[in-house]
GROMACS .gro file of C-alpha atoms in nm:
model
  386
    1MET     CA    1   6.161  10.617  10.321
    2ALA     CA    2   6.337  10.301  10.174
    3ARG     CA    3   6.176   9.997  10.176
    4PRO     CA    4   6.298   9.666  10.446
    5LEU     CA    5   6.532   9.441  10.313
    6LYS     CA    6   6.539   9.082  10.305
    7ILE     CA    7   6.884   9.015  10.469
    8GLY     CA    8   7.078   8.678  10.469
    9ILE     CA    9   7.312   8.643  10.763
   10THR     CA   10   7.612   8.407  10.802
   11CYS     CA   11   7.822   8.375  11.159
   12TYR     CA   12   7.973   8.139  11.395
   13PRO     CA   13   7.684   8.049  11.578
   14THR     CA   14   7.847   7.891  11.851
   15LEU     CA   15   7.985   8.129  12.183
   16GLY     CA   16   8.237   8.443  12.092
   17GLY     CA   17   8.191   8.792  12.006
   18SER     CA   18   8.101   8.755  11.644
   19GLY     CA   19   7.864   8.544  11.690
   20VAL     CA   20   7.699   8.758  11.968
   21VAL     CA   21   7.682   9.076  11.770
   22ALA     CA   22   7.580   8.876  11.450
   23THR     CA   23   7.289   8.749  11.612
   24GLU     CA   24   7.185   9.060  11.844
   25LEU     CA   25   7.218   9.276  11.459
   26GLY     CA   26   6.994   9.027  11.281
   27LYS     CA   27   6.729   9.055  11.604
   28LEU     CA   28   6.719   9.472  11.565
   29LEU     CA   29   6.724   9.469  11.196
   30ALA     CA   30   6.393   9.240  11.227
   31GLU     CA   31   6.271   9.476  11.494
   32LYS     CA   32   6.238   9.736  11.263
   33GLY     CA   33   6.132   9.574  10.998
   34HIS     CA   34   6.353   9.374  10.809
   35GLU     CA   35   6.309   8.998  10.684
   36ILE     CA   36   6.587   8.836  10.829
   37HIS     CA   37   6.723   8.478  10.719
   38PHE     CA   38   7.025   8.315  10.964
   39ILE     CA   39   7.217   8.066  10.734
   40THR     CA   40   7.400   7.863  10.946
   41HIS     CA   41   7.531   7.511  11.041
   42SER     CA   42   7.339   7.496  11.384
   43ILE     CA   43   7.080   7.761  11.568
   44PRO     CA   44   7.303   8.035  11.692
   45PHE     CA   45   7.301   8.058  12.065
   46ARG     CA   46   7.164   8.388  12.120
   47LEU     CA   47   6.880   8.392  11.887
   48GLY     CA   48   6.608   8.262  12.174
   49LYS     CA   49   6.298   8.221  12.115
   50PHE     CA   50   6.037   8.250  11.790
   51GLN     CA   51   6.084   8.623  11.652
   52ARG     CA   52   5.845   8.789  11.400
   53ASN     CA   53   6.060   8.792  11.075
   54ILE     CA   54   6.357   8.608  11.137
   55PHE     CA   55   6.389   8.300  11.026
   56TYR     CA   56   6.631   7.976  11.010
   57HIS     CA   57   6.827   7.756  10.757
   58GLU     CA   58   7.020   7.475  10.877
   59VAL     CA   59   7.343   7.396  10.673
   60GLU     CA   60   7.344   7.043  10.603
   61ILE     CA   61   7.717   6.945  10.516
   62ASN     CA   62   7.759   6.609  10.298
   63ASP     CA   63   7.962   6.367  10.428
   64TYR     CA   64   8.015   6.170  10.088
   65TYR     CA   65   8.320   5.959  10.098
   66VAL     CA   66   8.482   6.072   9.834
   67PHE     CA   67   8.552   6.372  10.059
   68ARG     CA   68   8.823   6.286  10.326
   69TYR     CA   69   8.678   6.601  10.522
   70PRO     CA   70   8.315   6.746  10.517
   71PRO     CA   71   8.305   7.024  10.269
   72TYR     CA   72   8.103   7.257  10.523
   73ASP     CA   73   8.228   7.585  10.261
   74LEU     CA   74   8.094   7.448   9.981
   75SER     CA   75   7.765   7.338  10.130
   76LEU     CA   76   7.697   7.706  10.270
   77ALA     CA   77   7.795   7.859   9.952
   78SER     CA   78   7.508   7.636   9.816
   79LYS     CA   79   7.244   7.700  10.106
   80MET     CA   80   7.356   8.063  10.041
   81ALA     CA   81   7.227   8.050   9.704
   82GLN     CA   82   6.956   7.847   9.766
   83VAL     CA   83   6.824   8.102  10.042
   84ALA     CA   84   6.910   8.375   9.836
   85LYS     CA   85   6.674   8.247   9.510
   86MET     CA   86   6.399   8.093   9.731
   87GLN     CA   87   6.410   8.385   9.952
   88ASN     CA   88   6.453   8.650   9.710
   89LEU     CA   89   6.699   8.780   9.945
   90ASP     CA   90   6.879   9.142   9.877
   91LEU     CA   91   7.202   9.073  10.015
   92LEU     CA   92   7.417   8.819  10.234
   93HIS     CA   93   7.575   9.020  10.538
   94VAL     CA   94   7.878   8.780  10.641
   95HIS     CA   95   8.054   8.770  10.996
   96TYR     CA   96   8.408   8.661  10.931
   97ALA     CA   97   8.604   8.676  10.601
   98VAL     CA   98   8.722   8.286  10.590
   99PRO     CA   99   8.571   8.113  10.521
  100HIS     CA  100   8.202   8.316  10.503
  101ALA     CA  101   8.274   8.593  10.290
  102ILE     CA  102   8.465   8.341  10.005
  103CYS     CA  103   8.100   8.149  10.054
  104ALA     CA  104   7.905   8.465   9.994
  105TYR     CA  105   8.132   8.523   9.704
  106LEU     CA  106   8.070   8.175   9.499
  107ALA     CA  107   7.668   8.202   9.609
  108LYS     CA  108   7.663   8.557   9.434
  109GLN     CA  109   7.832   8.351   9.171
  110MET     CA  110   7.571   8.122   9.143
  111VAL     CA  111   7.247   8.377   9.187
  112GLY     CA  112   7.383   8.670   8.986
  113GLU     CA  113   7.505   9.059   9.042
  114GLU     CA  114   7.205   9.172   9.180
  115LEU     CA  115   7.266   8.993   9.507
  116LYS     CA  116   7.526   9.221   9.734
  117THR     CA  117   7.776   9.053   9.986
  118VAL     CA  118   7.851   9.288  10.291
  119THR     CA  119   8.146   9.145  10.488
  120THR     CA  120   8.219   9.244  10.839
  121LEU     CA  121   8.566   9.176  10.986
  122HIS     CA  122   8.568   9.075  11.388
  123GLY     CA  123   8.934   9.011  11.434
  124THR     CA  124   9.121   8.687  11.439
  125ASP     CA  125   9.018   8.619  11.044
  126ILE     CA  126   9.254   8.911  10.999
  127THR     CA  127   9.519   8.898  11.329
  128VAL     CA  128   9.550   8.497  11.316
  129LEU     CA  129   9.443   8.384  10.997
  130ALA     CA  130   9.596   8.661  10.762
  131GLN     CA  131   9.921   8.550  10.888
  132ASP     CA  132   9.907   8.239  10.717
  133GLU     CA  133  10.022   8.276  10.385
  134SER     CA  134   9.858   7.997  10.271
  135LEU     CA  135   9.559   8.184  10.342
  136LYS     CA  136   9.619   8.558  10.254
  137ASP     CA  137   9.520   8.527   9.893
  138LEU     CA  138   9.191   8.404  10.003
  139ILE     CA  139   9.146   8.660  10.277
  140ARG     CA  140   9.215   8.870  10.001
  141LEU     CA  141   8.974   8.780   9.778
  142GLY     CA  142   8.721   8.756  10.030
  143ILE     CA  143   8.716   9.134  10.095
  144HIS     CA  144   8.761   9.282   9.759
  145GLN     CA  145   8.467   9.040   9.614
  146SER     CA  146   8.277   9.211   9.892
  147ASP     CA  147   7.993   9.511   9.781
  148ALA     CA  148   8.097   9.650  10.090
  149VAL     CA  149   8.396   9.564  10.435
  150THR     CA  150   8.359   9.678  10.765
  151ALA     CA  151   8.557   9.595  11.054
  152VAL     CA  152   8.484   9.632  11.457
  153SER     CA  153   8.756   9.917  11.513
  154ARG     CA  154   9.023  10.118  11.368
  155ASP     CA  155   9.278   9.931  11.492
  156LEU     CA  156   9.138   9.586  11.323
  157ILE     CA  157   9.124   9.857  10.955
  158ARG     CA  158   9.468   9.949  11.027
  159GLU     CA  159   9.584   9.622  11.092
  160THR     CA  160   9.393   9.454  10.791
  161GLN     CA  161   9.537   9.713  10.543
  162GLU     CA  162   9.886   9.653  10.613
  163LEU     CA  163   9.860   9.231  10.634
  164LEU     CA  164   9.673   9.230  10.294
  165ASP     CA  165   9.779   9.518  10.103
  166ILE     CA  166   9.388   9.650  10.116
  167GLU     CA  167   9.359   9.978   9.959
  168ARG     CA  168   8.957   9.926   9.938
  169PRO     CA  169   8.771  10.152  10.200
  170ILE     CA  170   8.650   9.927  10.534
  171ASP     CA  171   8.377  10.155  10.692
  172LEU     CA  172   8.370  10.101  11.098
  173THR     CA  173   8.121   9.974  11.291
  174TYR     CA  174   8.196   9.952  11.624
  175ASN     CA  175   8.044   9.653  11.823
  176PHE     CA  176   7.727   9.721  12.010
  177VAL     CA  177   7.491   9.617  12.341
  178ASP     CA  178   7.152   9.609  12.344
  179LYS     CA  179   7.080   9.898  12.601
  180ARG     CA  180   6.705   9.691  12.695
  181ILE     CA  181   6.950   9.389  12.831
  182TYR     CA  182   7.260   9.551  12.929
  183TYR     CA  183   7.258   9.764  13.253
  184PRO     CA  184   7.325   9.814  13.620
  185ARG     CA  185   7.068   9.532  13.801
  186GLU     CA  186   7.062   9.492  14.189
  187CYS     CA  187   7.183   9.157  14.253
  188ILE     CA  188   7.199   9.124  14.669
  189GLY     CA  189   7.087   8.788  14.665
  190LEU     CA  190   7.290   8.651  14.440
  191ARG     CA  191   7.612   8.840  14.531
  192SER     CA  192   7.591   8.693  14.838
  193GLU     CA  193   7.609   8.319  14.703
  194PHE     CA  194   7.977   8.423  14.597
  195ALA     CA  195   8.095   8.699  14.822
  196SER     CA  196   8.010   8.864  15.181
  197PRO     CA  197   7.907   9.219  15.195
  198ASP     CA  198   8.276   9.329  15.303
  199GLU     CA  199   8.437   9.132  14.984
  200LYS     CA  200   8.476   9.295  14.608
  201ILE     CA  201   8.399   9.085  14.298
  202MET     CA  202   8.607   9.049  13.995
  203MET     CA  203   8.511   8.865  13.689
  204HIS     CA  204   8.667   8.746  13.367
  205ILE     CA  205   8.458   8.640  13.087
  206SER     CA  206   8.626   8.502  12.752
  207ASN     CA  207   8.658   8.142  12.572
  208PHE     CA  208   8.974   8.072  12.742
  209ARG     CA  209   9.207   8.038  12.424
  210PRO     CA  210   9.598   8.140  12.505
  211VAL     CA  211   9.533   8.487  12.387
  212LYS     CA  212   9.283   8.594  12.648
  213ARG     CA  213   9.550   8.547  12.888
  214VAL     CA  214   9.375   8.400  13.184
  215GLY     CA  215   9.691   8.329  13.381
  216ASP     CA  216   9.762   8.678  13.396
  217VAL     CA  217   9.395   8.756  13.534
  218VAL     CA  218   9.448   8.459  13.813
  219ASP     CA  219   9.797   8.677  13.879
  220VAL     CA  220   9.622   9.003  13.891
  221PHE     CA  221   9.328   8.867  14.142
  222ALA     CA  222   9.616   8.710  14.355
  223LYS     CA  223   9.836   9.047  14.402
  224VAL     CA  224   9.444   9.237  14.445
  225SER     CA  225   9.345   8.993  14.734
  226GLU     CA  226   9.668   9.025  14.922
  227LYS     CA  227   9.521   9.406  14.950
  228ILE     CA  228   9.187   9.374  14.946
  229PRO     CA  229   8.894   9.090  15.048
  230ALA     CA  230   8.809   9.032  14.723
  231LYS     CA  231   8.653   8.701  14.528
  232LEU     CA  232   8.691   8.623  14.132
  233LEU     CA  233   8.441   8.469  13.902
  234LEU     CA  234   8.561   8.337  13.627
  235VAL     CA  235   8.306   8.264  13.300
  236GLY     CA  236   8.311   8.063  13.016
  237GLU     CA  237   8.504   7.763  12.948
  238GLY     CA  238   8.801   7.649  12.670
  239PRO     CA  239   9.140   7.502  12.648
  240GLU     CA  240   9.290   7.696  12.879
  241LEU     CA  241   9.029   7.620  13.168
  242SER     CA  242   9.224   7.310  13.290
  243ARG     CA  243   9.548   7.473  13.295
  244ILE     CA  244   9.422   7.784  13.462
  245GLN     CA  245   9.242   7.550  13.731
  246TRP     CA  246   9.557   7.358  13.786
  247LYS     CA  247   9.709   7.717  13.877
  248ILE     CA  248   9.476   7.810  14.093
  249GLN     CA  249   9.537   7.524  14.289
  250ALA     CA  250   9.907   7.531  14.319
  251MET     CA  251   9.876   7.944  14.424
  252GLY     CA  252   9.627   7.832  14.739
  253LEU     CA  253   9.313   8.029  14.571
  254GLN     CA  254   9.064   7.790  14.545
  255ASP     CA  255   8.827   7.920  14.798
  256ARG     CA  256   8.845   8.254  14.683
  257VAL     CA  257   8.767   8.157  14.324
  258HIS     CA  258   8.457   8.018  14.150
  259PHE     CA  259   8.439   7.908  13.771
  260LEU     CA  260   8.067   7.973  13.638
  261GLY     CA  261   8.118   7.771  13.331
  262LYS     CA  262   7.954   7.896  13.004
  263GLN     CA  263   7.686   8.131  13.037
  264ASP     CA  264   7.418   8.217  12.759
  265ASP     CA  265   7.283   8.529  12.919
  266VAL     CA  266   7.598   8.699  13.063
  267ALA     CA  267   7.410   9.045  13.186
  268GLN     CA  268   7.266   8.937  13.485
  269VAL     CA  269   7.627   8.802  13.594
  270ILE     CA  270   7.859   9.115  13.498
  271SER     CA  271   7.613   9.293  13.727
  272LEU     CA  272   7.750   9.099  14.045
  273ALA     CA  273   8.123   9.261  13.930
  274ASP     CA  274   8.310   9.532  14.071
  275VAL     CA  275   8.563   9.495  13.817
  276MET     CA  276   8.618   9.317  13.505
  277LEU     CA  277   8.894   9.177  13.397
  278LEU     CA  278   9.043   9.146  13.018
  279PRO     CA  279   9.423   9.113  12.940
  280SER     CA  280   9.435   8.973  12.621
  281GLU     CA  281   9.728   8.987  12.389
  282LYS     CA  282   9.509   9.032  12.055
  283GLU     CA  283   9.135   9.149  12.122
  284SER     CA  284   8.990   9.370  11.803
  285PHE     CA  285   8.732   9.502  11.999
  286GLY     CA  286   8.699   9.326  12.321
  287LEU     CA  287   8.283   9.268  12.364
  288VAL     CA  288   8.312   9.191  12.733
  289ALA     CA  289   8.423   9.468  12.832
  290LEU     CA  290   8.145   9.696  12.642
  291GLU     CA  291   7.891   9.467  12.819
  292ALA     CA  292   8.063   9.524  13.117
  293MET     CA  293   8.034   9.926  13.030
  294ALA     CA  294   7.688   9.891  12.973
  295CYS     CA  295   7.645   9.771  13.311
  296GLY     CA  296   7.836   9.995  13.506
  297VAL     CA  297   8.132   9.806  13.541
  298PRO     CA  298   8.464   9.935  13.475
  299THR     CA  299   8.709   9.701  13.318
  300ILE     CA  300   9.083   9.677  13.380
  301GLY     CA  301   9.299   9.535  13.028
  302SER     CA  302   9.562   9.541  12.856
  303GLN     CA  303   9.687   9.848  12.557
  304ALA     CA  304   9.574   9.554  12.293
  305GLY     CA  305   9.433   9.591  11.941
  306GLY     CA  306   9.112   9.813  11.961
  307ILE     CA  307   9.089   9.796  12.327
  308PRO     CA  308   9.226  10.116  12.398
  309GLU     CA  309   8.881  10.285  12.139
  310LEU     CA  310   8.639  10.086  12.359
  311VAL     CA  311   8.790  10.171  12.738
  312ALA     CA  312   8.892  10.524  12.814
  313HIS     CA  313   9.175  10.544  13.018
  314GLY     CA  314   9.132  10.708  13.356
  315GLU     CA  315   8.733  10.757  13.232
  316THR     CA  316   8.576  10.439  13.225
  317GLY     CA  317   8.892  10.186  13.329
  318TYR     CA  318   9.256  10.163  13.289
  319LEU     CA  319   9.479  10.024  13.030
  320ALA     CA  320   9.815   9.865  13.116
  321PRO     CA  321  10.062   9.717  12.835
  322ILE     CA  322  10.034   9.342  12.796
  323GLY     CA  323  10.152   9.139  13.053
  324ASP     CA  324  10.214   9.349  13.307
  325THR     CA  325   9.997   9.272  13.626
  326ALA     CA  326  10.153   9.492  13.903
  327LEU     CA  327  10.021   9.751  13.718
  328MET     CA  328   9.691   9.607  13.643
  329ALA     CA  329   9.670   9.508  13.991
  330ASP     CA  330   9.762   9.886  14.089
  331TYR     CA  331   9.470  10.029  13.888
  332ALA     CA  332   9.224   9.743  14.053
  333ILE     CA  333   9.355   9.834  14.415
  334ARG     CA  334   9.270  10.237  14.350
  335LEU     CA  335   8.951  10.123  14.218
  336LEU     CA  336   8.806   9.900  14.526
  337ARG     CA  337   8.920  10.084  14.772
  338ASP     CA  338   8.776  10.421  14.669
  339PRO     CA  339   8.403  10.427  14.645
  340VAL     CA  340   8.406  10.771  14.507
  341LEU     CA  341   8.648  10.696  14.208
  342HIS     CA  342   8.416  10.389  14.183
  343GLY     CA  343   8.102  10.596  14.085
  344VAL     CA  344   8.246  10.846  13.943
  345VAL     CA  345   8.390  10.570  13.661
  346SER     CA  346   8.096  10.360  13.673
  347LYS     CA  347   7.854  10.643  13.598
  348ALA     CA  348   8.117  10.735  13.300
  349CYS     CA  349   8.064  10.361  13.177
  350LEU     CA  350   7.720  10.415  13.116
  351GLN     CA  351   7.758  10.714  12.961
  352ARG     CA  352   8.004  10.604  12.727
  353ALA     CA  353   7.841  10.266  12.628
  354ARG     CA  354   7.455  10.439  12.632
  355THR     CA  355   7.594  10.677  12.330
  356MET     CA  356   7.876  10.595  12.130
  357PHE     CA  357   7.806  10.233  12.160
  358CYS     CA  358   7.440  10.234  12.167
  359ASN     CA  359   7.237   9.981  11.969
  360ASP     CA  360   7.004  10.204  11.757
  361LEU     CA  361   7.293  10.415  11.644
  362ILE     CA  362   7.518  10.104  11.524
  363THR     CA  363   7.201   9.944  11.363
  364ALA     CA  364   7.163  10.274  11.168
  365GLU     CA  365   7.492  10.263  11.037
  366TYR     CA  366   7.465   9.901  10.936
  367GLU     CA  367   7.107  10.011  10.713
  368SER     CA  368   7.310  10.288  10.556
  369ILE     CA  369   7.584  10.051  10.468
  370TYR     CA  370   7.323   9.774  10.351
  371TYR     CA  371   7.103  10.075  10.157
  372ARG     CA  372   7.422  10.200  10.013
  373VAL     CA  373   7.535   9.887   9.826
  374MET     CA  374   7.169   9.843   9.675
  375GLY     CA  375   7.171  10.178   9.565
  376ILE     CA  376   6.861  10.314   9.746
  377ASP     CA  377   6.852  10.638   9.873
  378SER     CA  378   6.757  10.586  10.271
  379ASP     CA  379   6.815  10.908  10.414
  380ILE     CA  380   6.827  10.725  10.770
  381PRO     CA  381   6.798  10.948  11.014
  382VAL     CA  382   7.135  10.917  11.328
  383PRO     CA  383   6.937  10.822  11.658
  384VAL     CA  384   7.001  11.040  11.935
  385CYS     CA  385   7.124  10.828  12.221
  386GLU     CA  386   7.139  10.876  12.621
   0.00000   0.00000   0.00000
C-alpha cells in the first residue's frame, strides 16, 4: 500500500464546475487519508464544515502603490511555494491552465524539482483563453511544464492538441459526483411550492453567461408549455440574468418561471425537476447534466463539446444541434408525455452516473496519476461501482 500524499490544490473557489470538482476531489482524497491543502484567494464554497486532513491557506494580494493592478498571480505562486516548503507537499494539483499552471511552475522553480505538478484542464482555459494569441504561448508553457496534464473530456483533449499543437499525453479524467450526495430524493412538499400535481418541472442551472444560451432555455420552455402544463425553474446568477428576466416578461411567461438564485447545494433542488435543459454553445463536460443524471433526471441539451460523452442520446437524454430549440422542445415533450419512457430514461441515468462517473472510480484515477508522477508504485485497485 503506497503512503498517503500531501497535496496542494488550487482552483477558482467561487461558483462554477471546475471549483466544485476540485473541492469535492480534495474532500474525497482527504477521506482516503491524504493530507489536502487548499491554496486559494477565498474558501471554496463547497468546502463546508471542518474536515479531518483538510487545510486552507488564503492567498493575500499585495496592493502596493507601484502596481497598477494587484499582482494575484505572483502572490499565488509565492503562497504555493511557501505552503509547499512549510508543509512538505508532495505535489500541487491545479485546476485551470491560466494562471494556475503557470503559478505552479513558478512555485516549483522556487521549491525544487521534487515538487511535482498536475494540471487539470476544465474548458474555458482552452476553448476561450487559448483563442487569444497573446495567451497561447503562456498556456502552452503551463501545459508542457506540468508533470501530468488531465482533461475532463475527450473533446477537450482534442481541442487542446489542435489549438495549441500539443503532442504530450493528456490523461482523460471525467468529472464525477458523490453518489452519497446526488441521488433521487422525495420532495413532494417542496415541489408543491413551485408546481401543481399535474404540472411538469423543467430546470436550468448555470452561471448565466452568453455561452450557456439561457435564452434558448426560455424558448424551449415556451414551446413545451404550449403543449404540456409546466413550470421552469432557473437556478444561478450571472451577466445574462437581467436580459433573461426581460425576455420572460416580454413573452408573458413570468407566472410560469421561478428564479431560485444561486444555490450552494443543488442536490435537492435537482430532484424537483422532470427534465434538465443544457443548450450550451460550448461545454467541455457539463457537470450539471451529470448531477441531474445522478438524481435520475434526464437532460435535453446541445451536441456541444463533451456533452455527447456524458449524455447518451436516446438513452439518458436527448441532444440536438446548437440553437435547435424546436427539436429540443420536441424531445422534451416526448419525454414528459410518456411516463413509461421517462421512467426508462431515468433508470438509465442512474446506472450511467453510478458506473461511468462514480466518485470512487475517478478519485482512484487521480491517485494513480499522482503516484505515477511521484515515481511511486501504487497498485491502486479499480473500484467496482454499481
